[in-house]
Tab-separated table of C-alpha atoms and ligand atoms in Angstrom:
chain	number	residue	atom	x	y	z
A	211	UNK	CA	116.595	153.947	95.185
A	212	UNK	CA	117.016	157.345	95.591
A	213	UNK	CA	115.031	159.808	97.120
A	214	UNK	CA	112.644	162.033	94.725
A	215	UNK	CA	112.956	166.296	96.115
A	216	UNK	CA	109.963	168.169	95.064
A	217	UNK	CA	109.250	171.760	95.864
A	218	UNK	CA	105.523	171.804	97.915
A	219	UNK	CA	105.500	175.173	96.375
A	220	UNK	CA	105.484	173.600	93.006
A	221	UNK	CA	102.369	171.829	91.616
A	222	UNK	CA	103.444	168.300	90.831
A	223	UNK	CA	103.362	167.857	87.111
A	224	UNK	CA	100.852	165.444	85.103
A	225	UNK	CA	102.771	161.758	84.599
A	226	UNK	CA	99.821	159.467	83.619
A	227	UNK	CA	97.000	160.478	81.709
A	228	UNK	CA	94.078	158.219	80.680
A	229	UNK	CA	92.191	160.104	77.402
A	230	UNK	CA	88.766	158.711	76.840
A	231	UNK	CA	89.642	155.304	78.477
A	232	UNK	CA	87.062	152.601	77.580
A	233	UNK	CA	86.808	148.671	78.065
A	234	UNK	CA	84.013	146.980	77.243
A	235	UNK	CA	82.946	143.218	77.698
A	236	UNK	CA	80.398	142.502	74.340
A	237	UNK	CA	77.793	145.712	75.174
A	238	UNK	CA	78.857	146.403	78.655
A	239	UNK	CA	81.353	148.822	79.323
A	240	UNK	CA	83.839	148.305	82.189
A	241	UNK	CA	85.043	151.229	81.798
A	242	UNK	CA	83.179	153.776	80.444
A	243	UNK	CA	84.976	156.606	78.946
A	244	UNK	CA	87.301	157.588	81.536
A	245	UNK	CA	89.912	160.597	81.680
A	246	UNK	CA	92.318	161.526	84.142
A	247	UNK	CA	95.730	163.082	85.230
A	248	UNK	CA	97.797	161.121	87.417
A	249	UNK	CA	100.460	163.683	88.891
A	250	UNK	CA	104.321	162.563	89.621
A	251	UNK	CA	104.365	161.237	92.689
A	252	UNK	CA	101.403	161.281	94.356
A	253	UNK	CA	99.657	158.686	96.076
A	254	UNK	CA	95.831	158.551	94.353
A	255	UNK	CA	93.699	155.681	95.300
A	256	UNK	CA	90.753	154.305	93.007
A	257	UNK	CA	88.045	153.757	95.811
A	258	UNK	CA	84.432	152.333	94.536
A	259	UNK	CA	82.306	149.309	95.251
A	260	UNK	CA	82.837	145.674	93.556
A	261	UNK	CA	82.383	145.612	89.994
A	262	UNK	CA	82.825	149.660	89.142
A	263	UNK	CA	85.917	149.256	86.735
A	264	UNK	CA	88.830	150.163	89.564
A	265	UNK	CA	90.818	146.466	88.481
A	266	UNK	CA	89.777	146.989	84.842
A	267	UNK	CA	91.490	150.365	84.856
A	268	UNK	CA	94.092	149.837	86.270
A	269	UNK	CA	95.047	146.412	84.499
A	270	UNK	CA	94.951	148.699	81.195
A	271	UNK	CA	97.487	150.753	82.827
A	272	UNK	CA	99.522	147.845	83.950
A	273	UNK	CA	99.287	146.445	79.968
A	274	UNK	CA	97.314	143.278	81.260
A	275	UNK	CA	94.491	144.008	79.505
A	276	UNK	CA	94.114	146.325	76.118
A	277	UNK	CA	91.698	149.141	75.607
A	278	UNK	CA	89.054	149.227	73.577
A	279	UNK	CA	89.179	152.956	73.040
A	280	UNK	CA	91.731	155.883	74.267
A	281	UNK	CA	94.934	156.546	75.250
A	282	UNK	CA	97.019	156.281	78.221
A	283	UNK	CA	100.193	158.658	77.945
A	284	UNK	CA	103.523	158.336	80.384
A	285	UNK	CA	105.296	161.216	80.479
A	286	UNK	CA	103.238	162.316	76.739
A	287	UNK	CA	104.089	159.255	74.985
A	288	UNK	CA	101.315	156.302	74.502
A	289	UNK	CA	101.959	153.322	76.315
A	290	UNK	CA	99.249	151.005	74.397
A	291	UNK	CA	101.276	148.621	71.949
A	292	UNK	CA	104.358	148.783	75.245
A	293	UNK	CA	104.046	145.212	76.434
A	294	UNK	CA	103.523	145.513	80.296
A	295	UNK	CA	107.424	144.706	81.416
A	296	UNK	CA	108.411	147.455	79.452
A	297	UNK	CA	106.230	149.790	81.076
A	298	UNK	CA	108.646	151.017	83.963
A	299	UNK	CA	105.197	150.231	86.225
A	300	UNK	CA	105.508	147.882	89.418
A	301	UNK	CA	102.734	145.768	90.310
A	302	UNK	CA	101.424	144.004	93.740
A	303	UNK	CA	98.065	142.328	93.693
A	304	UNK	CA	95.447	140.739	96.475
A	305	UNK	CA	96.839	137.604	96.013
A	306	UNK	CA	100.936	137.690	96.863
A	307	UNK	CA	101.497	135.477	93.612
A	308	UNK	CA	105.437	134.788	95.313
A	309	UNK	CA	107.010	131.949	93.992
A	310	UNK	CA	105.988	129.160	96.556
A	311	UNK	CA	109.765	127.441	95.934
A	312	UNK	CA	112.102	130.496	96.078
A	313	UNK	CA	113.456	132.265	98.961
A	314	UNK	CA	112.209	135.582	100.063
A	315	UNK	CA	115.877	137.137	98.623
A	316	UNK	CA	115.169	134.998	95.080
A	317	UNK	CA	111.736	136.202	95.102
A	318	UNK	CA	112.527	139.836	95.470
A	319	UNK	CA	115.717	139.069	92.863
A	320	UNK	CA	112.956	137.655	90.398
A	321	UNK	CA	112.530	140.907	88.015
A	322	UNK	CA	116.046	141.750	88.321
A	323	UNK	CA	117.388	138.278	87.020
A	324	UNK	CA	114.862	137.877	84.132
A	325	UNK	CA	116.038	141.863	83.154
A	326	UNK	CA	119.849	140.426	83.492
A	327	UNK	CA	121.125	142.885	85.871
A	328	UNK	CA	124.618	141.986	86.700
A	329	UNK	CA	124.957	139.928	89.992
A	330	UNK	CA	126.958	142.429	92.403
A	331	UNK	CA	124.146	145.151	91.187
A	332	UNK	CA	121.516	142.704	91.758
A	333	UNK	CA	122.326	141.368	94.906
A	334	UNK	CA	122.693	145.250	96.718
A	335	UNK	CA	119.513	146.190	95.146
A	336	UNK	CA	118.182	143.193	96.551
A	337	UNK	CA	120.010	143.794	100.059
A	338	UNK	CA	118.340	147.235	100.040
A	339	UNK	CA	115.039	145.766	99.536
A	340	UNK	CA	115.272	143.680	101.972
A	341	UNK	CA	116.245	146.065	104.368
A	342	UNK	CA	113.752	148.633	103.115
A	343	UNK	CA	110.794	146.351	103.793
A	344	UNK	CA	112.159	145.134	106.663
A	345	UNK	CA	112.880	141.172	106.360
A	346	UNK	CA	116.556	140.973	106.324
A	347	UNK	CA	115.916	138.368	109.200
A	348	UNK	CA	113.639	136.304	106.486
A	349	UNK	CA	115.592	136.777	103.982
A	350	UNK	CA	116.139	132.773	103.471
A	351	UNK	CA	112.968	131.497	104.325
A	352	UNK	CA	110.496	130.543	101.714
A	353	UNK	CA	106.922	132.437	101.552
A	354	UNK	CA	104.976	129.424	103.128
A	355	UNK	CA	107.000	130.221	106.354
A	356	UNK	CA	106.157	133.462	106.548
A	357	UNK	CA	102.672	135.534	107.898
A	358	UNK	CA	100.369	136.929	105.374
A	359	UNK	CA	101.590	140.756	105.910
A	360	UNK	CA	105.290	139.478	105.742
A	361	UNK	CA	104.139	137.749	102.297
A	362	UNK	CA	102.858	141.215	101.094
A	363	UNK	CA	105.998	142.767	102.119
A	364	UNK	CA	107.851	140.573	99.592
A	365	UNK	CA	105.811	141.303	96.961
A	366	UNK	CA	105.861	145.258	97.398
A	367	UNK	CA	109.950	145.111	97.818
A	368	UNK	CA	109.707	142.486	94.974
A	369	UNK	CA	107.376	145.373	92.720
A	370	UNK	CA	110.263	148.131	93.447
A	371	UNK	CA	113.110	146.223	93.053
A	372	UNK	CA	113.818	147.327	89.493
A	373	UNK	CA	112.521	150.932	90.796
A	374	UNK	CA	109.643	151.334	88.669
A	375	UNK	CA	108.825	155.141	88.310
A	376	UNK	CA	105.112	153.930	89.059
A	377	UNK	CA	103.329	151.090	91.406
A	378	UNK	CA	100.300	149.489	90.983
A	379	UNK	CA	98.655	148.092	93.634
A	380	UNK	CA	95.249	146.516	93.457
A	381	UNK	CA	94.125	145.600	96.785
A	382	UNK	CA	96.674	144.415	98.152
A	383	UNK	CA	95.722	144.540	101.911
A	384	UNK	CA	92.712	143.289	101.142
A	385	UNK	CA	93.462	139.365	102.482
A	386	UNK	CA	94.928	141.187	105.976
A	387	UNK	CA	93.372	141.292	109.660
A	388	UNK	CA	92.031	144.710	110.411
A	389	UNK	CA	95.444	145.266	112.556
A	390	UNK	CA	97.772	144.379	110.205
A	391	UNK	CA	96.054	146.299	107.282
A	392	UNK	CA	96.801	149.294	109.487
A	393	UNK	CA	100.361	148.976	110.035
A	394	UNK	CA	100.919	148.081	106.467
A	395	UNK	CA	98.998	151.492	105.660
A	396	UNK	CA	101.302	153.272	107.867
A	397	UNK	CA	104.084	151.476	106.230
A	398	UNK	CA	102.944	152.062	102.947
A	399	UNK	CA	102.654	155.775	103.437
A	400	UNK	CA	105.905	156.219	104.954
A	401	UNK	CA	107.600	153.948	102.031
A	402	UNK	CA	106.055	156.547	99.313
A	403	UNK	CA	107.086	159.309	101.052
A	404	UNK	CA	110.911	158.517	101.254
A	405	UNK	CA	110.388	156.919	97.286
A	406	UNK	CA	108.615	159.710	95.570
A	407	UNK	CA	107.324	157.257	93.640
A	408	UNK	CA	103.827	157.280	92.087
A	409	UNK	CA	101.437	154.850	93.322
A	410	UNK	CA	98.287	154.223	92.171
A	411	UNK	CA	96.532	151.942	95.070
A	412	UNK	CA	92.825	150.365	94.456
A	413	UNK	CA	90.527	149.050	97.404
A	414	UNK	CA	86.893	149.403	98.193
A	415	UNK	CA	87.435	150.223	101.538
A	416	UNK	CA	86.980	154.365	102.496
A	417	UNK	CA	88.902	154.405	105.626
A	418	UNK	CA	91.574	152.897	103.961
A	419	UNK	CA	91.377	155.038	100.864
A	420	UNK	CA	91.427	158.093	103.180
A	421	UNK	CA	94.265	157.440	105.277
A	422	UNK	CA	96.371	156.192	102.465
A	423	UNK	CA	96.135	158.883	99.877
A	424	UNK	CA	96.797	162.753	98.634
A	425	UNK	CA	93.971	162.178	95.894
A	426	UNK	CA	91.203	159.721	95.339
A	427	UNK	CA	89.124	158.710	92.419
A	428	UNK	CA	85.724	157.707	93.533
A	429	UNK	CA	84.295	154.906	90.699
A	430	UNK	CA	80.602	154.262	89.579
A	431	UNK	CA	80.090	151.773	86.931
A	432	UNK	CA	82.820	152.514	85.249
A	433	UNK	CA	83.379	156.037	85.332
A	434	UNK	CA	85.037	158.376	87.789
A	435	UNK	CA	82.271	160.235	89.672
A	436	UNK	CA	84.543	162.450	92.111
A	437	UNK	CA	88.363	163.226	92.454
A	438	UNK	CA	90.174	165.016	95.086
A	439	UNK	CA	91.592	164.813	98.390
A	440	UNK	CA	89.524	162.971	100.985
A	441	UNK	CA	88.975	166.300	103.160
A	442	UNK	CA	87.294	167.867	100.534
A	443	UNK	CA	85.526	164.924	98.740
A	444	UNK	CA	83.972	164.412	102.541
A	445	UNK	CA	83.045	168.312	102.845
A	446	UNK	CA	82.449	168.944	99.738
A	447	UNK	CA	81.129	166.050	97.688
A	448	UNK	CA	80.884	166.813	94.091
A	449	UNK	CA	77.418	164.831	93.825
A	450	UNK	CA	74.643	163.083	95.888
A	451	UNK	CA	76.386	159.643	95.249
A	452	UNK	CA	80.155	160.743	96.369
A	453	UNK	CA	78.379	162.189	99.853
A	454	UNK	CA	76.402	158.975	100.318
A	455	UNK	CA	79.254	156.529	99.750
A	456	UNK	CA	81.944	158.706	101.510
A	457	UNK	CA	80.725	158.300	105.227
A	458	UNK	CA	76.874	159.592	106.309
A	459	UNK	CA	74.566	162.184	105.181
A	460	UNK	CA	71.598	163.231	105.726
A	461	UNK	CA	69.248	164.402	102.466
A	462	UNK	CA	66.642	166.517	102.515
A	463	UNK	CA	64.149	167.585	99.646
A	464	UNK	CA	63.645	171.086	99.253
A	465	UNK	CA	61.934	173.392	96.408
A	466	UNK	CA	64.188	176.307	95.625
A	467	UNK	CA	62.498	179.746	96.348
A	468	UNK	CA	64.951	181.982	94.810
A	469	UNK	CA	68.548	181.956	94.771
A	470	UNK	CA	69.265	181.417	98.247
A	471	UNK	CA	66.230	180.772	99.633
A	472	UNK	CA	64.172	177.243	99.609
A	473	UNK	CA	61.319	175.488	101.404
A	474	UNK	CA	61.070	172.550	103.500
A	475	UNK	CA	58.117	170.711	104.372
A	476	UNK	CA	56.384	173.746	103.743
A	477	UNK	CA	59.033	175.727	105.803
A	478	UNK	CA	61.501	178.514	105.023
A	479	UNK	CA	65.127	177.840	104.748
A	480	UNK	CA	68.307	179.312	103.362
A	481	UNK	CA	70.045	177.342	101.069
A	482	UNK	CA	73.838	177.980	99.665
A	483	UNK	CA	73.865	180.770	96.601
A	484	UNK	CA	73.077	178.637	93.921
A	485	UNK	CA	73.421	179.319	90.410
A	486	UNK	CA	70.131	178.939	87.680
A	487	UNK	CA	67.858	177.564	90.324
A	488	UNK	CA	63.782	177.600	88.781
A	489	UNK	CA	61.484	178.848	91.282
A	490	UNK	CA	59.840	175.453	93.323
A	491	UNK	CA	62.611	173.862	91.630
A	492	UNK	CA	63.204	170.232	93.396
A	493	UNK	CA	66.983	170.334	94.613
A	494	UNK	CA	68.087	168.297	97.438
A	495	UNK	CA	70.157	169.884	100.473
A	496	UNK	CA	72.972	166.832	102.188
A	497	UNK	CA	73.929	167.977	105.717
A	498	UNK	CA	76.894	165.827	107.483
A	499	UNK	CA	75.315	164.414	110.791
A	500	UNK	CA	77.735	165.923	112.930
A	501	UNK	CA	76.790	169.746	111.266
A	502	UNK	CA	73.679	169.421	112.378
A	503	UNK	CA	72.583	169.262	115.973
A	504	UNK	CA	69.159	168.520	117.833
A	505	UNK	CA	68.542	170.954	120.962
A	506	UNK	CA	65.406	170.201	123.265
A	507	UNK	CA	62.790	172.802	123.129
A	508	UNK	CA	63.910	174.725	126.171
A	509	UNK	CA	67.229	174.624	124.902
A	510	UNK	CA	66.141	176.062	121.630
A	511	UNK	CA	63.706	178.966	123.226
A	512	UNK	CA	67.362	180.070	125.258
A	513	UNK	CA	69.426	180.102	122.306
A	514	UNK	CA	68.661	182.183	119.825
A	515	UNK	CA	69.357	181.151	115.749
A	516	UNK	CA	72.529	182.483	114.840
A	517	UNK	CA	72.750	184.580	111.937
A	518	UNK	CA	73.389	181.835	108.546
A	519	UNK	CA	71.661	179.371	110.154
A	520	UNK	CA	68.704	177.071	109.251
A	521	UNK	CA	66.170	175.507	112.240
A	522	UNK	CA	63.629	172.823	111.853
A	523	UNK	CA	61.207	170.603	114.210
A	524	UNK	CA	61.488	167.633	114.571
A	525	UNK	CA	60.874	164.557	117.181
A	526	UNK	CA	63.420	161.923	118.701
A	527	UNK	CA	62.823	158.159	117.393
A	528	UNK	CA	66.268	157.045	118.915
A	529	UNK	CA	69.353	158.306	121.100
A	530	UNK	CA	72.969	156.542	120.480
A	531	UNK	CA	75.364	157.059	123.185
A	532	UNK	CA	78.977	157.002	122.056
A	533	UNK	CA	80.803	158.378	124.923
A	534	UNK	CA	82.266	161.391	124.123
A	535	UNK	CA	79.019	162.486	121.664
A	536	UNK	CA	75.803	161.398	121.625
A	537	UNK	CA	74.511	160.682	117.558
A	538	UNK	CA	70.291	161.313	117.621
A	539	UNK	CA	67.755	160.252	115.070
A	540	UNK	CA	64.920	162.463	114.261
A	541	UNK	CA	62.265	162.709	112.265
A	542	UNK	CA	60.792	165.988	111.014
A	543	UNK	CA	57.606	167.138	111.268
A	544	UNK	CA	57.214	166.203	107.233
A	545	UNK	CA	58.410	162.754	108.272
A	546	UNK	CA	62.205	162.834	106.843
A	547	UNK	CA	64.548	161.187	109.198
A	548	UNK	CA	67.755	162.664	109.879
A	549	UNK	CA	70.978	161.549	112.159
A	550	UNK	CA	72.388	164.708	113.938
A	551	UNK	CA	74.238	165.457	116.889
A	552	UNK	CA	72.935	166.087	120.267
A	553	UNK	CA	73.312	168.910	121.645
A	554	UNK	CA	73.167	168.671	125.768
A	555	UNK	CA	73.706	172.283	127.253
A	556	UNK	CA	72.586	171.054	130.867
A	557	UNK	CA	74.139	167.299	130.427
A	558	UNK	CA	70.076	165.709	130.130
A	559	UNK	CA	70.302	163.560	127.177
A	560	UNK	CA	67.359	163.653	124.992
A	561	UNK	CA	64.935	161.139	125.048
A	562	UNK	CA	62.835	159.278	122.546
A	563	UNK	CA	59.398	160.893	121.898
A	564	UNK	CA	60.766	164.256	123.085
A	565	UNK	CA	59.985	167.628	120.559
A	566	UNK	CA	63.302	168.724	119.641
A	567	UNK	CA	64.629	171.675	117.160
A	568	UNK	CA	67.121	170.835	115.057
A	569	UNK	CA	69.633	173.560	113.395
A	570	UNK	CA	72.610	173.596	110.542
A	571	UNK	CA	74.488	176.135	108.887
A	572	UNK	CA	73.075	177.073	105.441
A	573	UNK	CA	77.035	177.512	104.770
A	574	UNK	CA	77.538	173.080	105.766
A	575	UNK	CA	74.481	171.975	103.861
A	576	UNK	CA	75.624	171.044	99.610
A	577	UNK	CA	72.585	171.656	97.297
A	578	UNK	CA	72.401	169.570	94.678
A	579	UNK	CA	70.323	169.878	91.283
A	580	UNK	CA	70.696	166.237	89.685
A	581	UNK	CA	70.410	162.780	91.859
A	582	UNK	CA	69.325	159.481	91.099
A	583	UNK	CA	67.330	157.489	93.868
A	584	UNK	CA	70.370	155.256	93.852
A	585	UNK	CA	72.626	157.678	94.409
A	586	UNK	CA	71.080	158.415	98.046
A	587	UNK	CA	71.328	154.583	98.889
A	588	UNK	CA	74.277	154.113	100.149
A	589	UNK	CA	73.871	149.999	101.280
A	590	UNK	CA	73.064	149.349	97.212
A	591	UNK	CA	76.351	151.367	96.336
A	592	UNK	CA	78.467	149.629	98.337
A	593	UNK	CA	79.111	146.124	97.582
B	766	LIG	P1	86.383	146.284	90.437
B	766	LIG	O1	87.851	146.061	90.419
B	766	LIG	O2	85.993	147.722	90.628
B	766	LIG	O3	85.692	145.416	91.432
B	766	LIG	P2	86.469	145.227	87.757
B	766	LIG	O4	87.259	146.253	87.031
B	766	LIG	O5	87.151	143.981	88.121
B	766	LIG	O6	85.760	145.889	89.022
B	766	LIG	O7	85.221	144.829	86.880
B	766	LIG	C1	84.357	145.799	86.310
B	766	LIG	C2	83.226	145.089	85.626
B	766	LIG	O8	83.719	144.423	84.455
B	766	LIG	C3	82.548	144.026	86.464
B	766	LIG	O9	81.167	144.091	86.246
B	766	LIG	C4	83.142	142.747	85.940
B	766	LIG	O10	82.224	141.690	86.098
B	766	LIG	C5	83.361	143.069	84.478
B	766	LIG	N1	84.473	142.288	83.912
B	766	LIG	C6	85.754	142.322	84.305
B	766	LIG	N2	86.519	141.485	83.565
B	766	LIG	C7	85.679	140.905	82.671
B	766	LIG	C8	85.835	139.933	81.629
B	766	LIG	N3	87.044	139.413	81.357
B	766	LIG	N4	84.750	139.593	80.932
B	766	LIG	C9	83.537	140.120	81.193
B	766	LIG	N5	83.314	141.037	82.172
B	766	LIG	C10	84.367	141.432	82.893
B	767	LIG	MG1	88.970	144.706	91.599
């Protein structure tokens, strides 16, 4: 397979696109209306909790299962009546579905024989597989003899061996010890890189989402609630459900008081310029827990508020040492509990019970006008 050059200067162009995607089982709707641009390429992951369409999408995709409504387009051209093996689309699921009484090199041969390549083509393409995912050494043996991650290994070089332009892969570290998930990410990311090839990679797991992929497409019931890289999907979440299911946050509800300007608990605060915000409007502010920090009072009284930044009371319910940091809950004086960071300036850790003041930058705190109660639960969301 041969090596894909792209110019970083140029923006990848669209390959995929889903139009108005919809599946729906009787009234329910799998998928609910979904659009999106899948770039040449790139490595985007579908990332939301059991049951919010990811499998559903992406079996439409594959050709598995038909849509109710929309279009998918490859390269501009609709791909709904192309029966899935004439898709030019790879596939590796959860479950390595190898054939339990072929070799590993018959296995990875498998799409190649039932597309009649000729032998001496098949047979290097296979070699190269082999050596690609590294199991020239197995090459003989048949799956049962092999570990789980060598298993998955077969079926990725068995999913590439006819050099689909795009894979599909739908969990398919998800049976894997926490280890071997990890090398298998690292593998995975290094194998796309010297392919070019597009993958589009589904798993409920953040971590994994994050350190596999350029983009990610976060899913709620059905639809796609955020999309973007993982940096700015954590910094900047588009919505109070994408910054409580992508890592921890910390809400607080304020009534806008002018543009930038807000109260909390009956206390002043400066909020992020914010377009068409009604005076005493309800909005609610999401700080990070490690952009906002708890000083003791002394601490406080010595340091004075820098310019930007935002300072509330609060008291310590619990201290979390974790080594290099130590992670505090508080709870204000208006009785919202927060996680920050401790801030030790003399090296005393804080202490339960003890007054502390605890500060942000207006410029790290998202304000957002529209949340469901849901959305701020992040143990419903997740599984
Ligand atoms: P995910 O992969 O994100 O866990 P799925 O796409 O598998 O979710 O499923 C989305 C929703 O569609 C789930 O609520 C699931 O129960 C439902 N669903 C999937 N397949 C069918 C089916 N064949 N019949 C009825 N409901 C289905
Ligand atoms: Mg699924």
């Amino acid at each position: 397979m041969s090596a894909v050059i792209k110019d970083p200067a140029q923006p990848a162009s669209t390959l995929v696109s889903l139009r108005n995607l919809n599946k729906h089982y009787g009234d329910f709707a799998a998928v609910d209306n979904i659009s999106l641009d899948i770039r040449d390429g790139e490595f985007l992951t579908f990332l939301g909790s059991s049951g919010s369409g990811k499998s559903t999408t992406l079996s439409m995709l594959a050709g598995f299962e038909t849509p109710s409504s929309g279009e998918i387009l490859v390269g501009g051209q609709s791909l709904v009546n192309v029966p899935p093996h004439k898709r030019d689309i790879g596939m590796v699921f959860q479950r390595y579905s190898l054939f339990p009484h072929l070799s590993v090199r018959d296995n990875i041969a498998f799409p190649l024989a039932i597309r009649k390549l000729p032998a001496a083509e098949r047979d290097k393409r296979v070699e190269a597989m082999l050596k690609l995912v590294q199991l020239e050494r197995f090459a003989n043996r048949r799956p049962s003899q092999l570990s789980g991650g060598q298993q998955q290994r077969v079926a990725i070089a068995r999913a590439l061996v006819y050099e689909p332009r795009i894979l599909l892969m739908d969990e398919p570290l998800g049976a894997l010890d926490k280890k071997l998930r990890e090398d298998l990410q690292d593998e995975l990311r290094q194998l796309h890189r010297r392919l070019g090839i597009t993958i589009v990679y589904v798993t409920h797991d953040q971590e994994e989402a994050m350190r596999l992929s350029q983009r990610i497409a976060i899913f709620s019931h059905g639809k796609i609630v955020g999309l973007g890289s993982g940096y700015d999907l954590y910094q900047n979440p588009p919505n109070a459900f994408v910054a409580s299911f992508l890592g921890n946050s910390n809400f607080l509800a304020v009534k806008a008081q002018g543009n930038a300007a807000a109260s909390f608990e009956g206390q002043p605060l400066t909020i992020r310029l914010t377009a068409h915000l009604a005076h005493n409007q309800e909005v609610l502010l999401m700080v990070r827990p490690e952009k906002a920090q708890a000083l003791s009072v002394a601490q406080a009284a010595s340091t004075p508020l820098a310019e930007g930044w935002n300072e509330v009371a609060a008291t310590v319910s619990e201290v979390l040492f974790l080594g290099e940091s130590q992670t505090c809950a508080v709870v204000t004086a208006g009785g919202t509990a927060m996680t920050v960071k401790a801030l030790s300036a003399t090296g005393m850790p804080l202490r339960a019970g003890e007054p502390v003041r605890v500060r942000w930058a207006t410029a790290d705190a998202c304000v957002y006008t529209e949340w469901q109660a849901s959305d701020l639960n992040k143990a419903a969301a997740a599984h």
